[in-house]
Amino acid sequence: VLRDYVTDHLHFILGMHARVAFHRAIASELKEAMERAGTREIVDLCSGAGGPLLAVQKLLRSEMAFPSEVTLTDLNPNESFFREMESAGDGVQARLDPIDALNVPDELRGFRTLFASFHHFRPAAARRILEDAVSKKTGVAVFEWPERTPLFVAVMGLICIAQALVFTPWVRNLSVARLLLTYVLPLGPLVMAWDGTVSVLRTYTVQELREMTKGLDADYAWDIQSIVVKTPLGPMSTTFLIGVPTRPS
Ligand SMILES: C[S@@+](CC[C@H](N)C(=O)[O-])C[C@H]1O[C@@H](n2cnc3c(N)ncnc32)[C@H](O)[C@@H]1O
């Protein structure tokens, strides 16, 4: 219940139309990388409730005329969300069985993406995710935000609590249990505050990601950087790592 609470909120917060400039920046990086990798299929790992991916997918297919296909996966699939997205079409499929990002089945071919989830993995495991993509000669893209700065560490908990209190009535899957967990026994906002703060503390920096890719494969082009995108809700900083095989299979 609490995991879905967090991932449904993330989907709402990160998918807001006011963030379209941010979605567009991600979509254009992805499109360019997928064209180089010669694929239109995205295998999204650690999907939760999709975060910003579905907004990105819409832009890819409509505005950018790039008919990508997405497969959502997660170790703990948000089943109701996965079913809803599959039936909505838009080139989205979902795997309802648990898919471990550390052990992706061979039949899941496509450009791998991880949104707001790479920090869940400690450095050795995170590197294994990249190694596995490299061993299968598939592209991989990691998007993380916000950056690990003292300011964000200090304020993330408060931002999450405020977002949970303000947005819960508009977030999908509203139920009596969710209202009680927000306004009577506020476990939801507290879990979001904990998750948000720990996530910021664990988010990899550009330098750490560069170290992680050292020696992985000479036949990969790695693009690792931080960008800041202006949105009506304020600037959004994103760190990304994109690896593309220079000789795709
Ligand atoms: C913070 S949520 C991010 C969800 C989504 N990508 C987003 O942008 O909002 C992290 C997700 O990672 C999933 N997860 C954690 N460990 C995993 C693993 N080893 N393999 C696959 N998914 C995992 C969790 O179940 C959770 O849904």
CSV table of C-alpha atoms and ligand atoms in Angstrom, one decimal:
chain,number,residue,atom,x,y,z
A,1,VAL,CA,0.0,0.0,0.0
A,2,LEU,CA,2.8,2.5,0.9
A,3,ARG,CA,4.9,1.6,-2.1
A,4,ASP,CA,2.0,2.3,-4.4
A,5,TYR,CA,1.3,5.5,-2.4
A,6,VAL,CA,4.9,6.7,-3.2
A,7,THR,CA,5.0,5.6,-6.9
A,8,ASP,CA,1.5,6.9,-7.6
A,9,HIS,CA,2.6,10.3,-6.2
A,10,LEU,CA,5.8,10.2,-8.1
A,11,HIS,CA,3.8,9.6,-11.3
A,12,PHE,CA,1.6,12.6,-10.5
A,13,ILE,CA,4.4,14.9,-9.5
A,14,LEU,CA,6.8,14.0,-12.3
A,15,GLY,CA,4.2,13.6,-15.0
A,16,MET,CA,2.5,17.1,-14.5
A,17,HIS,CA,2.0,19.0,-17.7
A,18,ALA,CA,3.8,22.0,-16.1
A,19,ARG,CA,6.9,19.9,-16.5
A,20,VAL,CA,6.6,19.4,-20.2
A,21,ALA,CA,9.9,21.2,-20.9
A,22,PHE,CA,11.6,18.6,-18.6
A,23,HIS,CA,9.8,15.7,-20.4
A,24,ARG,CA,10.9,17.2,-23.8
A,25,ALA,CA,14.5,17.4,-22.7
A,26,ILE,CA,14.5,13.7,-21.6
A,27,ALA,CA,12.6,12.7,-24.8
A,28,SER,CA,15.1,14.4,-27.1
A,29,GLU,CA,18.1,12.8,-25.3
A,30,LEU,CA,16.4,9.4,-25.5
A,31,LYS,CA,15.3,9.7,-29.1
A,32,GLU,CA,18.8,10.6,-30.2
A,33,ALA,CA,20.3,7.7,-28.2
A,34,MET,CA,17.8,5.2,-29.5
A,35,GLU,CA,18.3,6.2,-33.1
A,36,ARG,CA,22.0,5.6,-32.6
A,37,ALA,CA,21.3,2.2,-31.0
A,38,GLY,CA,18.9,1.4,-33.9
A,39,THR,CA,15.9,0.5,-31.7
A,40,ARG,CA,12.4,1.9,-30.9
A,41,GLU,CA,11.8,-0.4,-28.0
A,42,ILE,CA,12.2,0.8,-24.4
A,43,VAL,CA,12.5,-1.7,-21.5
A,44,ASP,CA,11.9,0.4,-18.4
A,45,LEU,CA,13.3,-1.1,-15.2
A,46,CYS,CA,12.0,-0.2,-11.7
A,47,SER,CA,9.0,1.4,-13.4
A,48,GLY,CA,6.9,2.0,-10.2
A,49,ALA,CA,4.0,4.0,-11.7
A,50,GLY,CA,6.0,5.2,-14.6
A,51,GLY,CA,7.3,8.5,-13.1
A,52,PRO,CA,7.7,10.9,-16.1
A,53,LEU,CA,8.1,8.1,-18.7
A,54,LEU,CA,4.6,8.0,-20.0
A,55,ALA,CA,4.6,11.8,-20.6
A,56,VAL,CA,8.0,11.3,-22.4
A,57,GLN,CA,6.6,8.4,-24.4
A,58,LYS,CA,3.6,10.6,-25.6
A,59,LEU,CA,6.1,13.3,-26.8
A,60,LEU,CA,8.2,10.7,-28.6
A,61,ARG,CA,5.2,9.4,-30.4
A,62,SER,CA,3.4,12.6,-31.2
A,63,GLU,CA,5.6,15.6,-31.2
A,64,MET,CA,8.8,13.8,-32.3
A,65,ALA,CA,7.2,11.3,-34.7
A,66,PHE,CA,9.2,8.5,-33.1
A,67,PRO,CA,6.8,5.5,-32.5
A,68,SER,CA,8.6,4.0,-29.5
A,69,GLU,CA,7.2,1.0,-27.7
A,70,VAL,CA,7.6,0.8,-23.9
A,71,THR,CA,7.6,-2.3,-21.6
A,72,LEU,CA,7.1,-1.4,-18.0
A,73,THR,CA,8.8,-3.7,-15.4
A,74,ASP,CA,9.3,-3.7,-11.7
A,75,LEU,CA,10.4,-6.1,-8.9
A,76,ASN,CA,7.1,-5.2,-7.2
A,77,PRO,CA,4.8,-4.3,-10.1
A,78,ASN,CA,2.2,-1.7,-9.3
A,79,GLU,CA,-0.4,-4.0,-10.8
A,80,SER,CA,-3.4,-1.7,-11.1
A,81,PHE,CA,-1.3,1.0,-12.8
A,82,PHE,CA,0.4,-1.5,-15.2
A,83,ARG,CA,-3.0,-2.9,-16.3
A,84,GLU,CA,-4.4,0.6,-16.7
A,85,MET,CA,-1.5,1.7,-18.9
A,86,GLU,CA,-1.6,-1.4,-21.1
A,87,SER,CA,-5.3,-0.9,-21.8
A,88,ALA,CA,-4.8,2.8,-22.6
A,89,GLY,CA,-2.6,1.8,-25.6
A,90,ASP,CA,0.0,4.4,-26.6
A,91,GLY,CA,2.6,1.7,-27.2
A,92,VAL,CA,2.8,0.6,-23.6
A,93,GLN,CA,3.0,-3.0,-22.5
A,94,ALA,CA,3.7,-4.2,-18.9
A,95,ARG,CA,5.1,-7.3,-17.3
A,96,LEU,CA,3.1,-8.3,-14.3
A,97,ASP,CA,5.6,-10.8,-13.0
A,98,PRO,CA,8.5,-9.5,-10.9
A,99,ILE,CA,11.4,-8.4,-13.0
A,100,ASP,CA,14.7,-7.7,-11.1
A,101,ALA,CA,16.8,-5.0,-12.6
A,102,LEU,CA,19.8,-7.0,-11.6
A,103,ASN,CA,18.6,-10.0,-13.6
A,104,VAL,CA,16.7,-8.9,-16.7
A,105,PRO,CA,15.4,-11.9,-18.7
A,106,ASP,CA,16.9,-12.3,-22.1
A,107,GLU,CA,13.6,-12.0,-23.9
A,108,LEU,CA,13.3,-8.4,-22.8
A,109,ARG,CA,15.2,-6.7,-25.7
A,110,GLY,CA,15.3,-3.0,-26.1
A,111,PHE,CA,16.8,0.2,-24.8
A,112,ARG,CA,16.9,0.0,-21.0
A,113,THR,CA,15.8,3.0,-19.0
A,114,LEU,CA,15.8,3.7,-15.2
A,115,PHE,CA,14.0,6.8,-13.9
A,116,ALA,CA,14.6,7.9,-10.4
A,117,SER,CA,15.7,4.5,-9.3
A,118,PHE,CA,19.4,3.9,-10.0
A,119,HIS,CA,20.2,5.3,-6.5
A,120,HIS,CA,18.3,2.2,-5.1
A,121,PHE,CA,21.4,0.2,-6.0
A,122,ARG,CA,24.7,0.4,-4.2
A,123,PRO,CA,27.7,1.0,-6.4
A,124,ALA,CA,28.6,-2.7,-7.1
A,125,ALA,CA,25.0,-3.5,-8.0
A,126,ALA,CA,24.5,-0.3,-10.0
A,127,ARG,CA,27.6,-1.2,-12.0
A,128,ARG,CA,26.2,-4.7,-12.6
A,129,ILE,CA,23.1,-3.2,-14.2
A,130,LEU,CA,25.4,-1.3,-16.6
A,131,GLU,CA,27.6,-4.4,-17.2
A,132,ASP,CA,24.6,-6.5,-18.0
A,133,ALA,CA,23.3,-3.9,-20.6
A,134,VAL,CA,26.8,-3.8,-22.1
A,135,SER,CA,27.1,-7.6,-22.2
A,136,LYS,CA,23.8,-7.7,-24.1
A,137,LYS,CA,24.9,-4.8,-26.4
A,138,THR,CA,21.8,-2.8,-25.5
A,139,GLY,CA,21.5,0.9,-24.8
A,140,VAL,CA,21.0,2.1,-21.3
A,141,ALA,CA,19.8,5.4,-19.9
A,142,VAL,CA,19.6,6.5,-16.3
A,143,PHE,CA,17.8,9.7,-15.2
A,144,GLU,CA,18.1,10.9,-11.6
A,145,TRP,CA,16.9,14.0,-9.8
A,146,PRO,CA,17.3,16.2,-7.9
A,147,GLU,CA,21.1,16.4,-7.5
A,148,ARG,CA,22.8,15.5,-4.2
A,149,THR,CA,23.3,18.9,-2.7
A,150,PRO,CA,23.1,20.0,0.9
A,151,LEU,CA,20.1,22.2,0.1
A,152,PHE,CA,18.1,19.3,-1.3
A,153,VAL,CA,19.1,17.0,1.5
A,154,ALA,CA,17.8,19.7,3.9
A,155,VAL,CA,14.5,20.5,2.2
A,156,MET,CA,13.5,17.3,0.4
A,157,GLY,CA,11.6,15.8,3.4
A,158,LEU,CA,9.5,19.0,3.8
A,159,ILE,CA,8.8,19.2,0.0
A,160,CYS,CA,7.6,15.6,0.1
A,161,ILE,CA,5.3,16.1,3.1
A,162,ALA,CA,3.8,19.2,1.5
A,163,GLN,CA,3.3,17.4,-1.9
A,164,ALA,CA,1.6,14.5,-0.1
A,165,LEU,CA,-0.7,16.7,1.8
A,166,VAL,CA,-1.6,19.0,-1.1
A,167,PHE,CA,-1.8,16.5,-4.0
A,168,THR,CA,-3.3,13.3,-2.5
A,169,PRO,CA,-6.9,14.0,-3.5
A,170,TRP,CA,-5.8,14.4,-7.2
A,171,VAL,CA,-3.4,11.4,-7.3
A,172,ARG,CA,-4.8,8.3,-9.1
A,173,ASN,CA,-6.1,5.4,-7.0
A,174,LEU,CA,-7.7,7.6,-4.3
A,175,SER,CA,-9.2,5.5,-1.6
A,176,VAL,CA,-10.5,5.9,2.0
A,177,ALA,CA,-7.3,4.1,3.2
A,178,ARG,CA,-5.2,6.5,1.3
A,179,LEU,CA,-7.0,9.5,2.8
A,180,LEU,CA,-6.7,8.1,6.3
A,181,LEU,CA,-2.9,7.4,5.7
A,182,THR,CA,-2.5,11.0,4.6
A,183,TYR,CA,-4.7,13.1,7.0
A,184,VAL,CA,-5.4,10.9,10.0
A,185,LEU,CA,-2.4,8.7,10.5
A,186,PRO,CA,0.1,10.4,8.1
A,187,LEU,CA,2.3,7.5,7.4
A,188,GLY,CA,2.1,8.2,3.6
A,189,PRO,CA,3.7,11.7,3.9
A,190,LEU,CA,6.3,10.4,6.4
A,191,VAL,CA,7.3,7.5,4.1
A,192,MET,CA,7.5,9.9,1.2
A,193,ALA,CA,9.7,12.3,3.2
A,194,TRP,CA,12.0,9.4,4.3
A,195,ASP,CA,12.2,8.0,0.8
A,196,GLY,CA,12.8,11.4,-0.8
A,197,THR,CA,15.6,12.3,1.7
A,198,VAL,CA,17.3,9.0,1.5
A,199,SER,CA,17.1,9.1,-2.3
A,200,VAL,CA,18.8,12.5,-2.5
A,201,LEU,CA,21.5,11.2,-0.1
A,202,ARG,CA,22.1,8.2,-2.4
A,203,THR,CA,21.8,9.9,-5.8
A,204,TYR,CA,25.0,9.5,-7.7
A,205,THR,CA,26.9,12.5,-8.9
A,206,VAL,CA,28.2,13.0,-12.4
A,207,GLN,CA,31.7,12.2,-11.2
A,208,GLU,CA,30.6,9.0,-9.5
A,209,LEU,CA,28.8,7.8,-12.6
A,210,ARG,CA,31.8,8.5,-14.7
A,211,GLU,CA,34.0,6.4,-12.3
A,212,MET,CA,31.4,3.7,-12.5
A,213,THR,CA,31.6,3.4,-16.3
A,214,LYS,CA,35.4,3.3,-16.4
A,215,GLY,CA,36.6,0.1,-18.1
A,216,LEU,CA,33.2,-1.2,-19.0
A,217,ASP,CA,33.5,-1.4,-22.8
A,218,ALA,CA,35.5,0.5,-25.4
A,219,ASP,CA,32.7,0.0,-27.9
A,220,TYR,CA,30.2,2.1,-25.9
A,221,ALA,CA,29.8,5.9,-26.0
A,222,TRP,CA,28.9,7.2,-22.6
A,223,ASP,CA,27.2,10.6,-22.1
A,224,ILE,CA,27.1,11.6,-18.5
A,225,GLN,CA,26.0,15.1,-17.4
A,226,SER,CA,23.7,17.2,-15.4
A,227,ILE,CA,21.3,19.6,-17.1
A,228,VAL,CA,19.0,22.2,-15.7
A,229,VAL,CA,15.6,22.7,-17.4
A,230,LYS,CA,13.4,25.7,-16.7
A,231,THR,CA,9.8,24.9,-16.0
A,232,PRO,CA,6.9,27.0,-14.7
A,233,LEU,CA,7.4,25.2,-11.4
A,234,GLY,CA,11.0,26.3,-11.2
A,235,PRO,CA,14.3,24.9,-12.6
A,236,MET,CA,14.6,21.1,-12.6
A,237,SER,CA,18.1,19.6,-12.5
A,238,THR,CA,18.6,16.2,-13.8
A,239,THR,CA,21.7,14.0,-13.9
A,240,PHE,CA,21.7,11.4,-16.6
A,241,LEU,CA,23.9,8.7,-17.9
A,242,ILE,CA,23.3,7.3,-21.4
A,243,GLY,CA,25.3,4.4,-22.8
A,244,VAL,CA,25.0,3.4,-26.5
A,245,PRO,CA,26.9,0.6,-28.2
A,246,THR,CA,28.9,2.1,-31.0
A,247,ARG,CA,28.5,-1.2,-32.9
A,248,PRO,CA,24.9,-2.3,-32.1
A,249,SER,CA,24.2,-6.0,-32.6
B,1,LIG,C1,11.4,5.5,-6.5
B,1,LIG,S1,10.6,4.2,-7.4
B,1,LIG,C2,10.8,4.9,-9.0
B,1,LIG,C3,9.7,4.6,-9.9
B,1,LIG,C4,9.6,5.2,-11.2
B,1,LIG,N1,10.7,4.8,-12.1
B,1,LIG,C5,9.5,6.7,-11.2
B,1,LIG,O1,10.2,7.4,-11.9
B,1,LIG,O2,8.7,7.3,-10.4
B,1,LIG,C6,11.6,2.8,-7.4
B,1,LIG,C7,11.1,1.5,-7.9
B,1,LIG,O3,12.1,0.6,-8.0
B,1,LIG,C8,11.6,-0.7,-7.8
B,1,LIG,N2,12.7,-1.6,-7.4
B,1,LIG,C9,13.5,-1.6,-6.3
B,1,LIG,N3,14.5,-2.5,-6.4
B,1,LIG,C10,14.3,-3.1,-7.6
B,1,LIG,C11,15.0,-4.2,-8.3
B,1,LIG,N4,16.0,-4.8,-7.8
B,1,LIG,N5,14.5,-4.5,-9.6
B,1,LIG,C12,13.5,-3.9,-10.1
B,1,LIG,N6,12.8,-2.9,-9.5
B,1,LIG,C13,13.2,-2.5,-8.3
B,1,LIG,C14,10.6,-0.4,-6.6
B,1,LIG,O4,9.7,-1.5,-6.5
B,1,LIG,C15,10.0,0.9,-7.0
B,1,LIG,O5,8.8,0.7,-7.8
